[in-house]
Coordinates of C-alpha atoms in Angstrom, one line a residue:
M234 CA -16.1 0.5 17.5
P235 CA -14.2 2.4 20.2
A236 CA -14.2 6.2 19.7
R237 CA -11.1 7.9 18.3
R238 CA -8.9 9.3 21.0
S239 CA -8.6 13.1 21.1
P240 CA -6.0 14.3 18.6
A241 CA -2.6 15.1 19.9
R242 CA -2.1 18.9 20.2
R243 CA 0.5 20.4 18.0
P244 CA 3.1 22.6 19.7
T245 CA 2.5 26.4 19.2
M246 CA 4.7 29.5 19.5
K247 CA 3.2 30.0 22.9
D248 CA 4.5 26.7 24.0
I249 CA 7.9 27.6 22.7
A250 CA 7.9 31.0 24.4
R251 CA 6.9 29.4 27.8
R252 CA 9.6 26.7 27.5
A253 CA 12.3 29.2 26.4
G254 CA 11.3 31.9 28.9
V255 CA 10.8 34.6 26.2
S256 CA 7.8 36.5 24.7
E257 CA 5.8 35.2 21.8
S258 CA 7.0 38.1 19.7
A259 CA 10.6 37.1 20.4
V260 CA 9.7 33.5 19.3
S261 CA 8.2 34.9 16.1
F262 CA 11.3 37.1 15.4
A263 CA 13.6 34.1 16.0
L264 CA 11.8 31.5 14.0
N265 CA 11.2 33.9 11.1
D266 CA 14.8 35.1 11.1
R267 CA 13.9 38.7 11.7
P268 CA 15.9 41.2 13.7
G269 CA 14.8 42.1 17.2
V270 CA 16.4 39.3 19.3
S271 CA 20.0 38.4 20.2
E272 CA 21.7 35.4 18.6
V273 CA 21.7 33.7 22.0
T274 CA 17.9 34.0 22.2
R275 CA 17.5 33.0 18.6
D276 CA 19.5 29.8 19.1
R277 CA 17.6 29.0 22.3
V278 CA 14.2 29.4 20.7
R279 CA 15.2 27.3 17.7
R280 CA 16.6 24.6 20.0
V281 CA 13.3 24.5 22.0
A282 CA 11.2 24.5 18.8
E283 CA 13.2 21.4 17.6
Q284 CA 12.7 19.7 20.9
L285 CA 9.0 20.2 20.8
G286 CA 8.6 19.1 17.2
W287 CA 7.3 22.4 16.1
R288 CA 7.0 23.1 12.3
P289 CA 5.7 26.1 10.5
S290 CA 2.4 25.9 8.6
T291 CA 2.7 25.9 4.9
A292 CA -0.2 27.9 3.7
A293 CA -2.5 30.8 4.8
R294 CA -5.6 28.6 5.1
Q295 CA -3.7 26.3 7.5
L296 CA -2.8 29.3 9.7
S297 CA -6.4 30.4 9.7
G298 CA -7.5 27.0 11.0
E299 CA -9.4 26.0 7.8
G300 CA -7.4 22.9 7.2
A301 CA -4.9 21.9 4.5
A302 CA -7.5 20.9 1.9
T303 CA -5.1 18.1 1.1
V304 CA -4.8 14.4 1.9
G305 CA -1.6 12.4 1.9
L306 CA -0.5 9.1 0.4
V307 CA 2.9 7.6 1.2
V308 CA 4.1 4.4 -0.6
A309 CA 7.1 2.5 0.9
R310 CA 8.1 0.4 -2.0
P311 CA 11.1 0.4 -4.4
A312 CA 10.5 3.2 -6.9
D313 CA 11.6 1.2 -9.9
A314 CA 9.1 -1.5 -9.2
L315 CA 6.3 1.0 -8.4
G316 CA 6.7 2.7 -11.7
V317 CA 5.4 -0.3 -13.7
D318 CA 2.7 -1.4 -11.3
S319 CA -0.6 -1.0 -12.9
F320 CA -2.5 -1.5 -9.6
F321 CA -1.2 1.8 -8.1
L322 CA -1.8 3.8 -11.2
Q323 CA -5.5 2.7 -11.3
L324 CA -5.9 3.1 -7.5
I325 CA -4.6 6.7 -7.6
S326 CA -6.9 7.4 -10.6
G327 CA -9.9 6.4 -8.5
I328 CA -8.7 8.3 -5.5
Q329 CA -8.1 11.5 -7.5
E330 CA -11.6 11.4 -9.0
V331 CA -13.2 11.7 -5.6
L332 CA -10.7 14.2 -4.3
A333 CA -11.2 16.4 -7.3
E334 CA -15.0 16.5 -6.7
R335 CA -14.3 17.8 -3.2
H336 CA -11.6 20.2 -4.4
L337 CA -9.0 18.3 -2.3
G338 CA -5.4 17.9 -3.3
L339 CA -3.3 14.7 -3.1
L340 CA 0.1 14.9 -1.6
F341 CA 2.0 11.8 -2.8
Q342 CA 5.4 10.6 -1.6
V343 CA 7.6 7.4 -2.2
V344 CA 9.9 6.4 0.6
E345 CA 12.3 3.5 1.3
D346 CA 10.6 1.8 4.2
V347 CA 8.0 2.1 6.9
D348 CA 10.2 4.0 9.3
A349 CA 10.6 6.7 6.7
E350 CA 6.9 6.6 6.1
C351 CA 6.2 7.2 9.8
A352 CA 8.6 10.1 9.7
V353 CA 6.7 11.7 6.8
Y354 CA 3.4 11.4 8.8
R355 CA 5.0 13.1 11.8
R356 CA 6.3 15.9 9.6
W357 CA 3.1 16.4 7.7
W358 CA 1.2 16.5 11.0
A359 CA 3.6 19.0 12.6
E360 CA 3.5 21.2 9.5
H361 CA -0.3 21.0 9.1
R362 CA 0.3 19.7 5.6
V363 CA -2.6 17.2 5.4
D364 CA -6.1 16.7 6.8
G365 CA -6.0 12.9 6.6
V366 CA -4.1 10.1 4.9
L367 CA -4.7 6.9 2.9
V368 CA -2.5 4.0 4.1
V369 CA -1.5 1.3 1.6
D370 CA 0.3 -2.0 2.0
P371 CA -0.8 -2.9 5.6
R372 CA 2.0 -4.9 7.3
V373 CA 2.2 -7.6 9.9
D374 CA 2.9 -5.8 13.3
D375 CA 2.2 -2.5 11.5
P376 CA 3.3 0.6 13.5
R377 CA 1.4 3.1 11.4
P378 CA -2.2 2.8 12.7
G379 CA -1.0 3.4 16.3
L380 CA 1.0 6.4 15.2
L381 CA -1.8 8.0 13.2
D382 CA -4.2 7.4 16.0
E383 CA -1.8 9.1 18.4
L384 CA -1.4 12.1 16.0
G385 CA -5.2 12.3 15.5
L386 CA -4.9 12.1 11.7
P387 CA -8.0 10.6 10.1
A388 CA -6.9 7.6 8.0
V389 CA -8.3 4.9 5.8
V390 CA -6.3 1.6 5.5
I391 CA -6.5 0.2 1.9
G392 CA -6.3 -3.6 1.9
G393 CA -6.4 -4.0 5.7
A394 CA -7.8 -7.0 7.6
P395 CA -11.5 -6.9 8.4
D396 CA -10.9 -8.6 11.8
A397 CA -8.4 -6.1 13.1
P398 CA -9.9 -2.6 12.7
H399 CA -8.1 0.2 14.6
P400 CA -10.2 2.7 16.7
G401 CA -11.3 5.6 14.6
M402 CA -9.6 4.3 11.4
S403 CA -11.6 3.0 8.4
T404 CA -10.6 0.0 6.4
V405 CA -11.4 -0.9 2.8
W406 CA -10.5 -4.5 2.1
A407 CA -10.7 -7.2 -0.6
D408 CA -10.9 -10.9 0.1
D409 CA -7.4 -12.0 -0.9
A410 CA -7.9 -15.4 0.7
G411 CA -11.1 -16.1 -1.3
A412 CA -9.4 -15.0 -4.5
M413 CA -6.4 -17.3 -3.9
A414 CA -8.7 -20.2 -3.0
A415 CA -10.5 -19.7 -6.4
V416 CA -7.2 -19.7 -8.3
V417 CA -6.0 -22.9 -6.6
D418 CA -9.3 -24.6 -7.2
A419 CA -9.2 -23.7 -10.9
L420 CA -5.7 -25.0 -11.4
Y421 CA -6.4 -28.1 -9.3
T422 CA -9.4 -28.8 -11.5
L423 CA -7.1 -28.6 -14.6
G424 CA -5.0 -31.3 -13.0
H425 CA -2.1 -29.2 -11.7
R426 CA -0.4 -30.5 -8.5
R427 CA 2.9 -28.7 -8.5
I428 CA 1.9 -25.1 -8.1
V429 CA 4.2 -22.2 -7.1
H430 CA 3.0 -18.8 -6.0
I431 CA 5.5 -16.1 -6.9
A432 CA 4.5 -13.6 -4.3
G433 CA 5.3 -9.9 -3.6
L434 CA 7.0 -8.3 -0.7
P435 CA 7.3 -10.4 2.5
G436 CA 5.7 -8.8 5.6
L437 CA 2.8 -7.3 3.7
A438 CA -0.5 -8.3 5.2
H439 CA -2.0 -9.3 1.9
T440 CA 1.1 -11.3 0.9
E441 CA 0.9 -13.2 4.1
R442 CA -2.9 -13.9 3.6
R443 CA -2.3 -15.2 0.2
I444 CA 0.6 -17.4 1.3
R445 CA -1.5 -18.8 4.3
T446 CA -4.5 -19.5 2.0
L447 CA -2.3 -21.3 -0.6
R448 CA -0.8 -23.4 2.2
A449 CA -4.2 -24.3 3.6
E450 CA -5.6 -25.2 0.2
A451 CA -2.6 -27.4 -0.5
E452 CA -2.9 -29.2 2.8
R453 CA -6.7 -29.7 2.3
R454 CA -6.0 -31.4 -1.1
G455 CA -2.8 -33.2 0.0
L456 CA -0.4 -31.3 -2.3
P457 CA 3.1 -31.3 -0.8
E458 CA 4.7 -29.6 -3.8
V459 CA 2.8 -26.3 -3.5
R460 CA 4.7 -23.3 -2.1
S461 CA 5.2 -19.5 -2.2
L462 CA 8.4 -17.5 -2.9
T463 CA 8.5 -13.8 -2.1
T464 CA 10.0 -11.1 -4.4
D465 CA 10.0 -7.3 -4.7
Y466 CA 7.3 -7.3 -7.4
S467 CA 9.8 -6.4 -10.2
D468 CA 10.0 -8.0 -13.6
A469 CA 13.7 -8.8 -12.9
Q470 CA 12.9 -10.9 -9.8
G471 CA 9.8 -12.4 -11.4
A472 CA 12.0 -13.6 -14.3
A473 CA 14.9 -14.8 -12.1
V474 CA 12.6 -16.8 -9.8
T475 CA 10.8 -18.4 -12.8
R476 CA 14.2 -19.5 -14.4
R477 CA 15.3 -21.0 -11.1
L478 CA 12.0 -23.0 -10.7
L479 CA 11.9 -24.2 -14.3
E480 CA 15.5 -25.3 -14.3
G481 CA 15.0 -27.4 -11.2
A482 CA 14.6 -31.2 -11.1
E483 CA 10.9 -31.0 -10.6
P484 CA 9.6 -27.9 -12.3
P485 CA 6.1 -26.7 -11.4
S486 CA 3.2 -27.2 -13.8
A487 CA 1.5 -23.9 -12.8
L488 CA 2.7 -20.5 -11.6
I489 CA 0.7 -17.8 -9.8
Y490 CA 2.3 -14.3 -10.0
D491 CA 1.3 -11.5 -7.6
N492 CA 1.2 -8.9 -10.4
D493 CA 0.9 -8.6 -14.2
V494 CA 4.5 -7.4 -14.7
M495 CA 6.0 -10.4 -13.0
A496 CA 3.7 -12.7 -15.0
L497 CA 4.8 -11.2 -18.3
A498 CA 8.4 -11.6 -17.3
G499 CA 7.8 -15.1 -16.2
V500 CA 6.2 -16.1 -19.6
A501 CA 9.2 -14.6 -21.4
A502 CA 11.6 -16.5 -19.1
A503 CA 9.8 -19.7 -19.7
S504 CA 9.8 -19.3 -23.4
E505 CA 13.6 -18.6 -23.4
L506 CA 14.0 -22.0 -21.6
G507 CA 11.9 -23.8 -24.1
F508 CA 8.8 -24.2 -21.8
S509 CA 5.5 -23.5 -23.7
V510 CA 2.7 -21.7 -22.0
P511 CA 0.3 -23.3 -21.2
G512 CA 1.5 -26.6 -22.7
A513 CA 4.4 -27.1 -20.2
V514 CA 3.4 -24.6 -17.6
S515 CA 0.2 -22.6 -16.9
V516 CA 0.4 -19.0 -15.7
V517 CA -2.0 -16.8 -13.7
A518 CA -1.5 -13.1 -13.0
W519 CA -3.0 -11.7 -9.8
E520 CA -3.8 -8.3 -11.3
D521 CA -5.5 -8.1 -14.7
S522 CA -4.5 -5.2 -16.9
P523 CA -4.2 -4.4 -20.7
L524 CA -0.7 -5.9 -20.5
C525 CA -2.3 -9.3 -19.9
R526 CA -4.0 -9.0 -23.3
M527 CA -1.0 -7.6 -25.2
V528 CA 1.1 -10.8 -25.2
K529 CA 0.7 -14.3 -26.6
P530 CA -0.7 -16.2 -25.0
W531 CA -3.2 -13.9 -23.4
L532 CA -2.8 -14.2 -19.6
S533 CA -5.4 -15.6 -17.3
A534 CA -5.7 -13.1 -14.5
L535 CA -7.7 -12.0 -11.4
S536 CA -9.8 -9.1 -12.4
R537 CA -11.2 -6.3 -10.1
D538 CA -12.2 -2.7 -10.5
T539 CA -9.1 -1.1 -9.0
V540 CA -10.3 2.4 -9.9
E541 CA -13.5 1.8 -7.9
F542 CA -11.3 0.5 -5.1
G543 CA -9.5 3.8 -5.0
R544 CA -12.8 5.7 -5.2
T545 CA -14.2 3.8 -2.2
A546 CA -11.1 4.5 -0.1
A547 CA -11.2 8.2 -0.9
Q548 CA -15.0 8.4 -0.2
E549 CA -14.4 6.7 3.2
L550 CA -11.6 9.3 4.0
T551 CA -13.8 12.3 3.0
A552 CA -16.6 10.8 5.2
L553 CA -14.1 10.8 8.2
L554 CA -13.1 14.3 7.4
D555 CA -16.8 15.3 7.5
G556 CA -17.0 13.8 11.0
G557 CA -18.5 10.4 10.1
P558 CA -17.7 7.2 12.0
A559 CA -14.9 4.8 11.1
R560 CA -16.2 1.9 9.0
T561 CA -14.9 -1.4 7.5
V562 CA -16.0 -1.7 3.9
R563 CA -15.5 -4.8 1.7
V564 CA -15.1 -4.5 -2.1
P565 CA -16.0 -7.4 -4.4
V566 CA -13.7 -10.5 -4.5
P567 CA -11.3 -10.4 -7.5
R568 CA -12.7 -12.7 -10.2
L569 CA -10.5 -15.2 -12.1
I570 CA -10.7 -14.7 -15.9
E571 CA -9.3 -17.8 -17.6
R572 CA -7.6 -17.0 -20.9
E573 CA -5.0 -18.7 -23.0
S574 CA -2.2 -19.1 -20.4
T575 CA -3.9 -21.8 -18.4
G576 CA -4.8 -25.2 -19.6
P577 CA -4.9 -28.9 -18.5
R578 CA -1.7 -30.4 -17.1
T579 CA 0.0 -32.4 -19.8
A580 CA 2.1 -35.6 -19.4
E581 CA 5.3 -33.5 -19.7
A582 CA 4.2 -31.2 -16.9

């Protein structure tokens, strides 16, 4: 794997002094709002600092060059949908276990989109806020790996593609394609031919992998009525899409949801419309959680150790911080646990 490029150098007070044509002490007075310089000089220094992207350090250990003792995690998803997503709660639990052992803090932030996420990385880098970052929800044509490489921030991509590693950046990945193929095979064996995948956010790399695999499996078996529909992962959209599908002229006989929350909402929506589960429609949740065993019928689901997934990602990041090489690490394929919500296709389905 190609070596990481040399980290970009953060602007210093010396750089500001040189650009503004003043002494370093004048820069210090101006940026710390202390007397000793004129307002004209103060304004010029602040203007130059902004142009160079300079930010003050936030702690004494950062100023001493010891590092921030903190790693960052930014999530660009709707906050209301994120709050009920069991995957992220378990992932963060695993991450925090490893960081606590190393006495490292976790700086967490939720933003609206990837552009805002990139802005956070630039700010954290300029302010010496973090020593490295964990990147979630890899995207198609993702701008984040290139930016982090340019800044020289060690990073681990969680859920990235194994065939597209970025120089100096570790990847921890799960075989979404293999998991989707296993689900389709199980449903096909039960006699289902009209299968709909109620997917998560469009543009996410794992969403696209699942959609491509579903399409390939359908083509291989000659199933023209198999498709995917994207959502925002929320229960509201999961229920709305389910109603629309089941009220159609040819309702599906099986539904695959990209998380447990949408699956539960889908079962409720189906029940309201008079569709029994699994008699009229079978349901599979992508993420297993206690929620899948707190409803009737119990939900068939893909199970994986998400806490261990988080531990692995954090361990790879601490290895990078210790000077180790970038690696690509695969975690076990999610395993389908068949429960009460899946059954043979009946004549009415």
